[in-house]
CSV table of C-alpha atoms in Angstrom, one decimal:
chain,number,residue,atom,x,y,z
F,1,MET,CA,-15.8,5.4,3.7
F,2,ASP,CA,-14.0,3.4,1.0
F,3,ASP,CA,-10.3,2.8,1.7
F,4,ASN,CA,-9.3,4.6,-1.5
F,5,GLN,CA,-11.2,7.6,-0.4
F,6,ILE,CA,-9.5,7.6,3.0
F,7,ILE,CA,-6.1,7.3,1.2
F,8,GLU,CA,-7.1,10.2,-1.0
F,9,LEU,CA,-7.6,12.3,2.2
F,10,TYR,CA,-4.1,11.4,3.3
F,11,PHE,CA,-2.7,12.5,-0.1
F,12,ALA,CA,-4.7,15.7,0.2
F,13,ARG,CA,-3.0,16.2,3.7
F,14,ASN,CA,-6.5,16.4,5.1
F,15,GLU,CA,-6.6,15.6,8.8
F,16,GLN,CA,-10.0,14.1,8.3
F,17,ALA,CA,-8.0,11.1,7.1
F,18,ILE,CA,-7.1,10.3,10.7
F,19,LYS,CA,-10.7,10.5,11.9
F,20,GLU,CA,-11.9,8.3,9.1
F,21,THR,CA,-9.1,5.8,9.7
F,22,ASP,CA,-10.0,5.8,13.4
F,23,ALA,CA,-13.7,5.4,12.7
F,24,LYS,CA,-13.1,2.4,10.3
F,25,TYR,CA,-10.0,0.7,11.7
F,26,GLY,CA,-9.5,2.1,15.3
F,27,LYS,CA,-11.0,-1.0,16.9
F,28,LEU,CA,-9.0,-3.4,14.7
F,29,CYS,CA,-5.7,-1.6,15.5
F,30,PHE,CA,-6.6,-1.4,19.2
F,31,SER,CA,-7.3,-5.1,19.3
F,32,VAL,CA,-3.9,-5.9,17.6
F,33,ALA,CA,-2.1,-3.7,20.1
F,34,ASN,CA,-4.1,-4.9,23.1
F,35,ARG,CA,-3.6,-8.5,22.3
F,36,ILE,CA,0.2,-8.0,22.5
F,37,LEU,CA,0.3,-5.5,25.4
F,38,GLU,CA,-2.9,-6.2,27.4
F,39,ASN,CA,-2.9,-2.7,28.6
F,40,ASN,CA,-5.5,-0.2,27.4
F,41,GLU,CA,-3.4,2.9,27.9
F,42,ASP,CA,-0.4,1.6,26.1
F,43,SER,CA,-2.6,0.1,23.4
F,44,GLU,CA,-4.2,3.5,22.8
F,45,GLU,CA,-0.8,5.0,22.5
F,46,CYS,CA,0.2,2.5,19.9
F,47,VAL,CA,-2.9,3.1,17.9
F,48,ASN,CA,-2.2,6.9,18.0
F,49,ASP,CA,1.4,6.2,16.9
F,50,THR,CA,0.0,4.0,14.1
F,51,TYR,CA,-2.0,7.0,12.8
F,52,LEU,CA,1.0,9.3,13.0
F,53,ASN,CA,3.1,6.7,11.2
F,54,ALA,CA,0.5,6.3,8.5
F,55,TRP,CA,0.3,10.1,8.1
F,56,ASN,CA,4.0,10.3,7.6
F,57,LYS,CA,4.1,7.4,5.1
F,58,ILE,CA,1.1,8.3,3.0
F,59,PRO,CA,2.1,10.0,0.7
F,60,PRO,CA,4.2,8.9,-1.0
F,61,THR,CA,3.2,5.3,-0.1
F,62,ARG,CA,-0.2,4.3,-1.5
F,63,PRO,CA,-1.2,1.1,0.3
F,64,ASN,CA,-3.0,-1.5,-1.7
F,65,HIS,CA,-4.3,-3.2,1.4
F,66,PHE,CA,-5.0,-0.4,3.9
F,67,SER,CA,-6.2,-2.6,6.8
F,68,ALA,CA,-3.0,-4.8,6.6
F,69,PHE,CA,-0.9,-1.7,6.2
F,70,LEU,CA,-2.3,-0.4,9.5
F,71,CYS,CA,-2.2,-3.7,11.3
F,72,LYS,CA,1.5,-4.2,10.4
F,73,ILE,CA,2.4,-0.8,11.8
F,74,THR,CA,0.4,-1.4,15.0
F,75,ARG,CA,1.9,-4.8,15.4
F,76,LEU,CA,5.5,-3.5,14.9
F,77,ILE,CA,5.0,-0.6,17.3
F,78,SER,CA,3.4,-2.8,19.9
F,79,LEU,CA,6.2,-5.4,19.7
F,80,LYS,CA,8.8,-2.7,19.9
F,81,LYS,CA,7.1,-1.2,23.0
F,82,LEU,CA,7.0,-4.7,24.5
F,83,GLU,CA,10.6,-5.3,23.8
F,84,PHE,CA,11.9,-2.0,25.2
F,85,SER,CA,9.6,-1.5,28.1
F,86,SER,CA,10.8,-3.2,31.3
F,87,ALA,CA,7.4,-2.3,33.0
F,88,LEU,CA,5.4,-4.4,30.5
F,89,LYS,CA,5.2,-8.2,30.8
F,90,ARG,CA,4.6,-10.5,27.9
F,91,THR,CA,1.0,-11.4,27.8
F,92,SER,CA,-0.2,-15.0,27.7
F,93,ALA,CA,-1.3,-14.6,24.1
F,94,VAL,CA,2.1,-13.3,23.0
F,95,ILE,CA,4.0,-15.9,25.1
F,96,VAL,CA,2.1,-18.8,23.5
F,97,SER,CA,2.3,-17.3,20.0
F,98,PHE,CA,6.1,-16.7,20.3
F,99,GLU,CA,6.9,-20.1,21.9
F,100,GLU,CA,5.0,-22.0,19.3
F,101,LEU,CA,6.7,-20.0,16.5
F,102,GLU,CA,10.1,-20.6,18.1
F,103,GLY,CA,9.2,-24.3,18.1
F,104,VAL,CA,9.1,-24.2,14.3
F,105,LEU,CA,12.6,-22.9,14.1
F,106,GLN,CA,14.7,-21.5,17.0
F,107,ASP,CA,16.7,-18.3,16.4
F,108,GLN,CA,20.1,-20.1,16.6
F,109,LYS,CA,18.9,-22.6,13.9
F,110,ILE,CA,18.0,-19.9,11.4
F,111,SER,CA,20.8,-19.2,8.9
F,112,PRO,CA,22.3,-15.8,9.6
F,113,ALA,CA,22.0,-15.1,5.8
F,114,THR,CA,18.3,-15.2,6.1
F,115,ASP,CA,16.9,-11.9,7.5
F,116,ALA,CA,13.4,-11.3,8.9
F,117,GLU,CA,12.2,-10.1,5.5
F,118,ASP,CA,13.5,-13.1,3.6
F,119,LEU,CA,11.8,-15.3,6.3
F,120,GLY,CA,8.6,-13.4,6.0
F,121,LYS,CA,8.5,-13.8,2.2
F,122,LEU,CA,9.2,-17.6,2.6
F,123,ILE,CA,6.4,-17.9,5.2
F,124,SER,CA,4.1,-15.9,2.8
F,125,ALA,CA,5.0,-18.3,-0.1
F,126,PHE,CA,4.3,-21.3,2.2
F,127,LEU,CA,1.0,-19.9,3.3
F,128,ARG,CA,-0.1,-19.4,-0.3
F,129,ARG,CA,0.2,-23.1,-0.7
F,130,GLU,CA,-1.9,-23.9,2.3
F,131,LYS,CA,-5.7,-24.3,2.3
F,132,GLU,CA,-7.7,-21.1,3.1
F,133,ASP,CA,-8.7,-22.4,6.6
F,134,ALA,CA,-5.2,-23.4,7.6
F,135,ARG,CA,-3.7,-20.2,6.3
F,136,ASN,CA,-6.1,-17.9,8.0
F,137,ILE,CA,-6.1,-19.8,11.3
F,138,PHE,CA,-2.2,-19.6,11.2
F,139,LEU,CA,-2.4,-15.8,10.6
F,140,ARG,CA,-5.0,-15.3,13.3
F,141,LYS,CA,-2.8,-17.1,15.8
F,142,TYR,CA,0.7,-15.9,14.9
F,143,PHE,CA,0.1,-12.4,13.3
F,144,PHE,CA,-2.9,-11.3,15.4
F,145,CYS,CA,-2.0,-13.4,18.4
F,146,ASP,CA,-5.6,-14.6,18.9
F,147,SER,CA,-6.2,-17.3,21.4
F,148,VAL,CA,-7.3,-20.8,20.3
F,149,SER,CA,-10.7,-20.3,21.8
F,150,GLU,CA,-11.1,-17.0,19.9
F,151,ILE,CA,-10.2,-18.6,16.6
F,152,ALA,CA,-12.5,-21.5,17.3
F,153,GLU,CA,-15.4,-19.1,17.9
F,154,ARG,CA,-14.5,-16.9,14.9
F,155,TYR,CA,-14.4,-19.9,12.5
F,156,ARG,CA,-17.1,-22.0,14.2
F,157,LEU,CA,-14.7,-24.9,14.9
F,158,ASN,CA,-14.0,-26.7,18.1
F,159,GLU,CA,-10.8,-25.9,19.9
F,160,ASN,CA,-9.2,-29.3,19.4
F,161,THR,CA,-9.6,-28.9,15.6
F,162,VAL,CA,-7.9,-25.5,15.7
F,163,LYS,CA,-5.1,-26.8,17.9
F,164,SER,CA,-4.5,-29.8,15.6
F,165,MET,CA,-4.7,-27.6,12.4
F,166,LEU,CA,-2.1,-25.2,13.9
F,167,PHE,CA,0.1,-28.2,14.9
F,168,ARG,CA,0.0,-29.6,11.4
F,169,THR,CA,0.6,-26.3,9.7
F,170,ARG,CA,3.6,-25.6,12.0
F,171,ASN,CA,5.1,-29.0,11.0
F,172,ARG,CA,4.6,-28.4,7.3
F,173,LEU,CA,6.1,-24.9,7.7
F,174,ARG,CA,9.1,-26.4,9.5
F,175,GLU,CA,9.6,-28.9,6.7
F,176,TYR,CA,9.2,-26.2,4.1
F,177,LEU,CA,11.8,-23.9,5.7
F,178,ARG,CA,14.2,-26.8,6.0
F,179,LYS,CA,13.8,-27.6,2.3
F,180,GLU,CA,14.4,-23.9,1.5
F,181,GLY,CA,17.7,-24.1,3.3
F,182,VAL,CA,16.8,-21.7,6.1
F,183,GLU,CA,17.9,-24.1,8.9
F,184,VAL,CA,21.6,-24.4,9.8
C,1,MET,CA,12.9,-9.0,26.0
C,2,LYS,CA,13.8,-10.1,22.5
C,3,THR,CA,11.3,-11.0,19.9
C,4,PRO,CA,12.0,-14.3,18.2
C,5,ARG,CA,13.1,-14.1,14.6
C,6,MET,CA,10.1,-16.1,13.5
C,7,ALA,CA,7.7,-13.7,15.2
C,8,GLU,CA,9.6,-10.8,13.7
C,9,ALA,CA,9.3,-12.4,10.3
C,10,MET,CA,5.5,-12.4,10.7
C,11,ASN,CA,5.6,-8.6,10.2
C,12,TYR,CA,6.8,-9.2,6.6
C,13,ILE,CA,3.9,-11.4,5.6
C,14,ASP,CA,2.4,-10.2,2.4
C,15,ASP,CA,-0.3,-7.6,2.9
C,16,ASP,CA,-2.9,-9.4,0.9
C,17,LEU,CA,-2.6,-12.4,3.2
C,18,VAL,CA,-3.0,-10.3,6.3
C,19,SER,CA,-6.0,-8.5,4.9
C,20,GLY,CA,-7.4,-11.8,3.8
C,21,ALA,CA,-7.2,-13.0,7.4
C,22,ILE,CA,-9.1,-9.9,8.6
C,23,THR,CA,-12.1,-10.5,6.2
C,24,TYR,CA,-12.1,-14.3,5.9
C,25,THR,CA,-15.2,-16.2,6.8
C,26,ARG,CA,-15.4,-20.0,6.5
C,27,LYS,CA,-17.5,-21.4,3.7
C,28,LYS,CA,-19.8,-24.4,4.1
C,29,ASN,CA,-18.6,-27.6,2.6
C,30,THR,CA,-20.1,-27.9,-0.9
C,31,GLY,CA,-18.6,-31.2,-1.9
C,32,TRP,CA,-17.1,-31.5,-5.4
C,33,VAL,CA,-17.6,-27.8,-6.1
C,34,LYS,CA,-15.1,-27.1,-3.3
C,35,TRP,CA,-12.5,-29.3,-4.8
C,36,CYS,CA,-12.9,-27.8,-8.3
C,37,ALA,CA,-12.5,-24.3,-6.8
C,38,LEU,CA,-9.5,-25.4,-4.9
C,39,ALA,CA,-7.8,-26.7,-8.1
C,40,ALA,CA,-8.5,-23.4,-9.8
C,41,CYS,CA,-7.2,-21.5,-6.7
C,42,LEU,CA,-4.0,-23.5,-6.8
C,43,CYS,CA,-3.2,-22.4,-10.3
C,44,LEU,CA,-3.7,-18.8,-9.2
C,45,VAL,CA,-1.7,-19.4,-6.0
C,46,ILE,CA,1.2,-20.8,-8.0
C,47,SER,CA,1.2,-17.9,-10.4
C,48,ILE,CA,1.4,-15.5,-7.4
C,49,ALA,CA,3.8,-17.6,-5.4
C,50,ILE,CA,6.5,-17.8,-8.1
C,51,PRO,CA,7.3,-14.0,-8.2
C,52,VAL,CA,7.0,-14.0,-4.4
C,53,LEU,CA,9.6,-16.7,-4.1
C,54,GLN,CA,11.9,-14.9,-6.5
C,55,HIS,CA,11.7,-11.7,-4.6
C,56,LYS,CA,14.7,-10.9,-2.5
C,57,GLY,CA,14.3,-7.2,-2.2
C,58,GLY,CA,14.7,-4.9,0.8
C,59,HIS,CA,11.2,-3.6,1.0
C,60,ASP,CA,9.4,-1.7,3.7
C,61,PRO,CA,7.5,-4.3,5.8
C,62,VAL,CA,4.4,-2.1,6.2
C,63,GLY,CA,4.1,-0.8,2.6
C,64,ASP,CA,3.2,-2.4,-0.6
C,65,THR,CA,5.7,-0.1,-2.2
C,66,ALA,CA,8.7,1.6,-0.7
C,67,PRO,CA,9.1,5.3,-1.5
C,68,PHE,CA,12.3,7.1,-2.0
C,69,PHE,CA,13.4,10.7,-2.8
C,70,PHE,CA,15.2,11.5,-6.0
C,71,ASN,CA,15.7,14.7,-7.9
C,72,GLY,CA,13.0,16.7,-6.1
C,73,CYS,CA,10.3,14.0,-6.3
C,74,TYR,CA,9.2,10.9,-4.4
C,75,TYR,CA,9.1,7.6,-6.2
C,76,GLU,CA,7.8,4.1,-5.3
C,77,THR,CA,9.2,0.9,-6.6
C,78,VAL,CA,6.7,-1.5,-8.1
C,79,ASP,CA,6.8,-5.0,-9.6
C,80,ASP,CA,3.2,-5.9,-9.3
C,81,PRO,CA,1.9,-6.4,-12.9
C,82,ALA,CA,-1.5,-5.0,-12.0
C,83,ILE,CA,0.0,-1.8,-10.7
C,84,LEU,CA,2.5,-1.5,-13.6
C,85,GLU,CA,-0.5,-1.7,-16.0
C,86,ILE,CA,-2.2,1.2,-14.2
C,87,TYR,CA,0.8,3.4,-15.2
C,88,GLY,CA,0.8,2.1,-18.8
C,89,LEU,CA,3.9,-0.1,-18.2
C,90,PRO,CA,4.6,-3.7,-19.4
C,91,LYS,CA,3.6,-6.4,-16.9
C,92,LYS,CA,7.3,-7.2,-16.2
C,93,ILE,CA,10.2,-4.8,-16.1
C,94,THR,CA,13.3,-6.3,-17.6
C,95,ALA,CA,17.0,-5.5,-18.0
C,96,ASP,CA,16.6,-4.3,-21.6
C,97,MET,CA,14.3,-1.5,-20.4
C,98,ALA,CA,17.1,0.0,-18.3
C,99,GLY,CA,18.6,3.0,-20.2
C,100,ASP,CA,21.3,5.3,-18.9
C,101,HIS,CA,22.4,5.2,-15.3
C,102,ALA,CA,20.5,7.8,-13.2
C,103,ALA,CA,21.6,7.2,-9.6
C,104,TYR,CA,22.7,4.7,-7.0
C,105,ILE,CA,20.4,4.1,-4.0
C,106,ASP,CA,21.3,3.3,-0.5
C,107,VAL,CA,18.8,1.2,1.4
C,108,ASN,CA,18.8,1.4,5.2
C,109,PHE,CA,16.6,-0.4,7.7
C,110,GLU,CA,15.9,1.2,11.0
C,111,GLN,CA,13.4,-0.2,13.5
C,112,GLY,CA,11.9,-2.4,10.9
C,113,PHE,CA,11.3,0.5,8.4
C,114,ALA,CA,13.2,0.8,5.2
C,115,SER,CA,14.5,4.1,3.9
C,116,PHE,CA,16.0,4.7,0.5
C,117,GLU,CA,18.4,7.5,-0.3
C,118,GLU,CA,20.4,8.5,-3.3
C,119,THR,CA,24.1,8.0,-2.8
C,120,PRO,CA,27.2,8.8,-4.8
C,121,ILE,CA,28.7,5.5,-3.7
C,122,LYS,CA,28.2,2.5,-6.0
C,123,THR,CA,25.6,0.1,-4.5
C,124,ASP,CA,23.7,-2.9,-5.8
C,125,ASN,CA,20.5,-0.7,-6.0
C,126,GLU,CA,20.6,1.4,-9.1
C,127,LEU,CA,18.2,3.7,-10.9
C,128,TYR,CA,18.1,3.9,-14.7
C,129,VAL,CA,16.2,6.0,-17.2
C,130,TYR,CA,13.2,4.0,-18.5
C,131,ALA,CA,14.5,3.4,-22.1
C,132,PRO,CA,11.1,2.8,-23.9
C,133,ALA,CA,9.9,6.3,-22.7
C,134,PRO,CA,12.5,8.4,-21.0
C,135,SER,CA,11.0,10.8,-18.5
C,136,ARG,CA,11.0,11.8,-14.9
C,137,GLY,CA,7.8,10.0,-14.4
C,138,ILE,CA,9.2,6.4,-14.7
C,139,TYR,CA,12.6,5.0,-13.9
C,140,VAL,CA,13.9,1.5,-13.9
C,141,TYR,CA,15.1,0.3,-10.5
C,142,ARG,CA,17.5,-2.6,-10.1
C,143,GLU,CA,17.9,-4.4,-6.9
C,144,GLY,CA,20.6,-7.0,-7.4
C,145,ASP,CA,19.5,-8.8,-10.5
C,146,LYS,CA,15.8,-7.9,-10.1
C,147,TYR,CA,14.3,-5.1,-12.1
C,148,MET,CA,11.3,-3.0,-11.1
C,149,ALA,CA,9.7,0.3,-12.1
C,150,ALA,CA,10.2,3.4,-10.0
C,151,ILE,CA,7.0,5.4,-10.4
C,152,PHE,CA,6.6,9.1,-9.7
C,153,CYS,CA,4.4,9.7,-6.6
C,154,ASN,CA,4.6,13.4,-5.9
C,155,PHE,CA,6.8,16.4,-5.7
C,156,GLU,CA,8.7,17.5,-2.6
C,157,THR,CA,6.5,19.4,-0.1
C,158,PHE,CA,9.3,21.3,1.7
C,159,GLY,CA,7.6,20.4,5.0
C,160,SER,CA,4.7,22.7,4.3
C,161,SER,CA,1.1,21.5,4.0
C,162,ASN,CA,0.4,24.5,1.7
C,163,THR,CA,3.0,23.7,-1.0
C,164,ASN,CA,1.4,23.8,-4.4
C,165,TYR,CA,2.5,23.1,-8.0
C,166,GLU,CA,0.8,24.0,-11.2
C,167,LEU,CA,-0.6,21.2,-13.3
C,168,LYS,CA,1.9,21.9,-16.0
C,169,GLU,CA,4.7,20.7,-13.6
C,170,LEU,CA,3.0,17.3,-13.6
C,171,TYR,CA,2.8,17.4,-17.4
C,172,ARG,CA,6.5,18.1,-17.5
C,173,ILE,CA,7.3,15.0,-15.4
C,174,PHE,CA,5.6,12.8,-18.0
C,175,ASN,CA,7.1,14.7,-21.0
C,176,VAL,CA,3.9,16.4,-22.0
C,177,SER,CA,4.9,19.8,-23.4
C,178,GLN,CA,2.1,20.2,-25.9
C,179,ALA,CA,-1.4,18.8,-26.4
C,180,GLU,CA,-0.1,16.5,-29.1
C,181,ASP,CA,1.9,14.7,-26.4
C,182,ILE,CA,-1.4,13.4,-24.9
C,183,ALA,CA,-2.9,10.4,-26.7
C,184,SER,CA,-6.1,10.0,-24.7
C,185,ILE,CA,-8.1,11.1,-21.7
C,186,SER,CA,-10.5,8.7,-20.0
C,187,GLU,CA,-12.5,8.3,-16.9
C,188,VAL,CA,-11.5,5.2,-14.9
C,189,ASP,CA,-12.9,3.4,-11.9
C,190,TRP,CA,-11.7,4.0,-8.3
C,191,HIS,CA,-9.0,1.4,-8.6
C,192,ARG,CA,-7.8,2.9,-11.8
C,193,GLU,CA,-8.0,-0.5,-13.4
C,194,LYS,CA,-10.7,-0.1,-16.1
C,195,VAL,CA,-12.1,2.7,-18.2
C,196,ILE,CA,-15.6,3.7,-17.5
C,197,GLY,CA,-17.3,5.6,-20.2
C,198,ALA,CA,-15.8,7.2,-23.3
C,199,THR,CA,-12.1,7.7,-24.1
C,200,VAL,CA,-11.3,11.1,-25.6
C,201,THR,CA,-8.9,10.9,-28.5
C,202,ASP,CA,-10.2,13.8,-30.5
C,203,ALA,CA,-7.3,16.2,-31.1
C,204,ASN,CA,-9.4,19.3,-30.7
C,205,GLU,CA,-10.9,18.2,-27.4
C,206,ILE,CA,-7.5,17.2,-26.1
C,207,GLN,CA,-6.1,20.5,-27.1
C,208,GLU,CA,-8.9,22.3,-25.2
C,209,PHE,CA,-8.3,20.2,-22.1
C,210,TYR,CA,-4.6,20.8,-22.3
C,211,ASP,CA,-5.0,24.6,-22.7
C,212,MET,CA,-7.5,24.9,-19.9
C,213,THR,CA,-5.6,22.8,-17.4
C,214,MET,CA,-2.3,24.5,-18.2
C,215,VAL,CA,-3.5,27.8,-16.8
C,216,LEU,CA,-5.5,26.6,-13.8
C,217,ASP,CA,-4.6,28.3,-10.5
C,218,SER,CA,-3.1,25.9,-8.0
C,219,TYR,CA,-4.0,25.9,-4.3
C,220,GLY,CA,-2.1,24.3,-1.5
C,221,ASN,CA,-4.0,22.1,1.0
C,222,ASP,CA,-4.3,24.7,3.7
C,223,ASP,CA,-5.8,27.3,1.3
C,224,PHE,CA,-8.1,24.6,-0.2
C,225,GLN,CA,-9.2,23.5,3.3
C,226,ASN,CA,-10.0,27.0,4.3
C,227,GLN,CA,-12.1,27.6,1.2
C,228,MET,CA,-13.9,24.3,1.3
C,229,PHE,CA,-14.3,23.3,4.9
C,230,SER,CA,-14.1,26.2,7.2
C,231,GLY,CA,-17.1,27.8,8.9
C,232,TYR,CA,-19.1,24.7,9.6
C,233,PRO,CA,-21.1,24.9,12.8
C,234,SER,CA,-20.0,21.5,14.2
C,235,GLU,CA,-17.3,18.9,13.6
C,236,GLU,CA,-20.0,16.5,12.6
C,237,LYS,CA,-21.2,18.8,9.8
C,238,GLN,CA,-17.7,19.3,8.7
C,239,MET,CA,-17.2,15.6,8.6
C,240,GLU,CA,-20.3,15.2,6.4
C,241,ALA,CA,-18.9,17.8,4.1
C,242,HIS,CA,-15.6,15.9,3.8
C,243,THR,CA,-17.5,12.7,3.1
C,244,ALA,CA,-19.7,14.4,0.4
C,245,PHE,CA,-16.5,15.8,-1.2
C,246,ALA,CA,-14.7,12.5,-1.3
C,247,ASP,CA,-17.9,10.8,-2.7
C,248,ASP,CA,-17.9,13.2,-5.6
C,249,CYS,CA,-14.5,12.1,-6.8
C,250,ARG,CA,-14.0,11.0,-10.4
C,251,LYS,CA,-10.7,9.6,-11.5
C,252,ILE,CA,-9.3,10.8,-14.9
C,253,ARG,CA,-6.5,9.0,-16.7
C,254,VAL,CA,-4.2,10.9,-19.0
C,255,GLU,CA,-2.3,8.7,-21.4
C,256,THR,CA,0.8,10.2,-23.1
C,257,LYS,CA,1.8,9.4,-26.7
C,258,ASP,CA,4.5,7.2,-25.2
C,259,GLY,CA,1.8,5.1,-23.5
C,260,LEU,CA,2.6,6.3,-19.9
C,261,ARG,CA,-0.4,7.1,-17.7
C,262,PHE,CA,-1.0,9.6,-14.9
C,263,TYR,CA,-4.1,10.6,-13.0
C,264,VAL,CA,-6.0,13.5,-11.8
C,265,SER,CA,-9.2,13.6,-9.7
C,266,LEU,CA,-12.3,15.7,-10.5
C,267,TYR,CA,-14.8,16.9,-8.0
C,268,PRO,CA,-17.3,18.3,-10.4
C,269,SER,CA,-20.1,19.1,-7.9
C,270,PHE,CA,-17.6,21.3,-6.0
C,271,SER,CA,-15.7,22.6,-9.0
C,272,TRP,CA,-12.3,21.3,-7.9
C,273,MET,CA,-9.6,19.2,-9.5
C,274,HIS,CA,-6.9,17.5,-7.5
C,275,ALA,CA,-3.7,15.9,-8.6
C,276,SER,CA,-1.9,13.6,-6.1
C,277,GLY,CA,1.3,14.1,-8.0
C,278,THR,CA,1.3,17.8,-7.3
C,279,MET,CA,-0.6,17.5,-4.0
C,280,SER,CA,-2.5,20.6,-5.2
C,281,TYR,CA,-6.0,21.6,-5.9
C,282,TYR,CA,-7.2,23.5,-8.9
C,283,LYS,CA,-10.5,25.4,-9.3
C,284,ILE,CA,-12.3,24.5,-12.4
C,285,ASP,CA,-14.5,27.0,-14.3
C,286,ASN,CA,-17.6,26.8,-16.6
C,287,ALA,CA,-15.5,26.0,-19.7
C,288,MET,CA,-14.0,23.0,-17.9
C,289,HIS,CA,-17.5,21.9,-16.7
C,290,ASP,CA,-18.6,22.1,-20.4
C,291,TRP,CA,-15.7,20.0,-21.4
C,292,ILE,CA,-16.5,17.4,-18.8
C,293,ASN,CA,-20.2,17.3,-19.8
C,294,ARG,CA,-19.3,17.1,-23.4
C,295,ASN,CA,-16.7,14.4,-23.1
C,296,LEU,CA,-17.1,12.4,-19.9
C,297,ASN,CA,-20.8,12.5,-19.1
C,298,ASP,CA,-23.2,10.3,-21.0
């Protein structure tokens, strides 16, 4: 079913909206959660929370990019779960992703005047200047927390190429953020 | 176990970039064609990146638009030119479009989600009447020195899934109190971006549409669901019925004499009309079918 049709079902408060969302994006949401949590039960829970969250937000929100809208909710809920649950351990995918991102700019070096949203907007603006390959590889690694080998397989590249593209993109991002005055 | 700020910031990446990464497949190298395409893309990217760089707002990280409640209705703030156009607004909202002060808005962030509330205390987020066409359908929203449109989404539901409003309530929101206040009626594509088929501007046809829709009985979602989708022998059959209903949808744009636009959905094969603004369904009769056949069907 077309995304707009699914959104119409949400607007009509039709519970079929959840079923259609699950049928179309359930696997995607689960993979986002499971990449972060590496736990099927917790990931299922995050996916269900995603649907509830979407149900509460639509309406009045009318997402223009429904898949991204859902992935962001799942990612946010999964990270919160990871942050607050002492039973859960950081998965290798998340550890690598976080460490590499921290390598771009450590928390204490980020200006207190720059909040997460400002930073996100700057990263978006930076990514828009990047070539398509570099941009999407960066997002697969640091938004979706895919491993290098998964990215290599997805984009039919060898792993060293992916690693070197990520390394160069992180360096350019560091430089860009410095120029934007984010670093203190 | 704290999430690094850079990783947290990734949740605020623009939605179109995230969805791009979901669907992206690498293209084969096509030599000079690739470089020409890249040059063209760069022009587009710059035009998109400039407003993004200028944006400093406090928006919901998971929504393209952040909704807030005001005066019995939900609104979403919008600065995307393509969406502004859908509602008949200029591509950029500027300070001179801000009329009288309407309210101050308090923006709060909790667990990464933004909430917007009207407040009597002066804040840097302010709502104004939209000066070119004052109505409850469109307001101007100021966030610091940035101006956006606040577009009506829907009425309050009072926590009930069976709340319903007559269509004339939607007309009132957009200052339509007589047929003469409607400039045109057209069928548009799913994305509400372009007109498909004829545009009705004939005064008599608009009068007839207005008269008919003013008196349509409204149904809340629960009543509608009961009438349409109860009694199916299996969940699968019910799902098929839902899909068939959604596939039947035709989007109708009503443009006011002030140039504002709002939308209703027609489901002609099932004799229903739906307005997302009222979150209500309306049963359409033979006269309405005749009107649709006469004006919207080739």
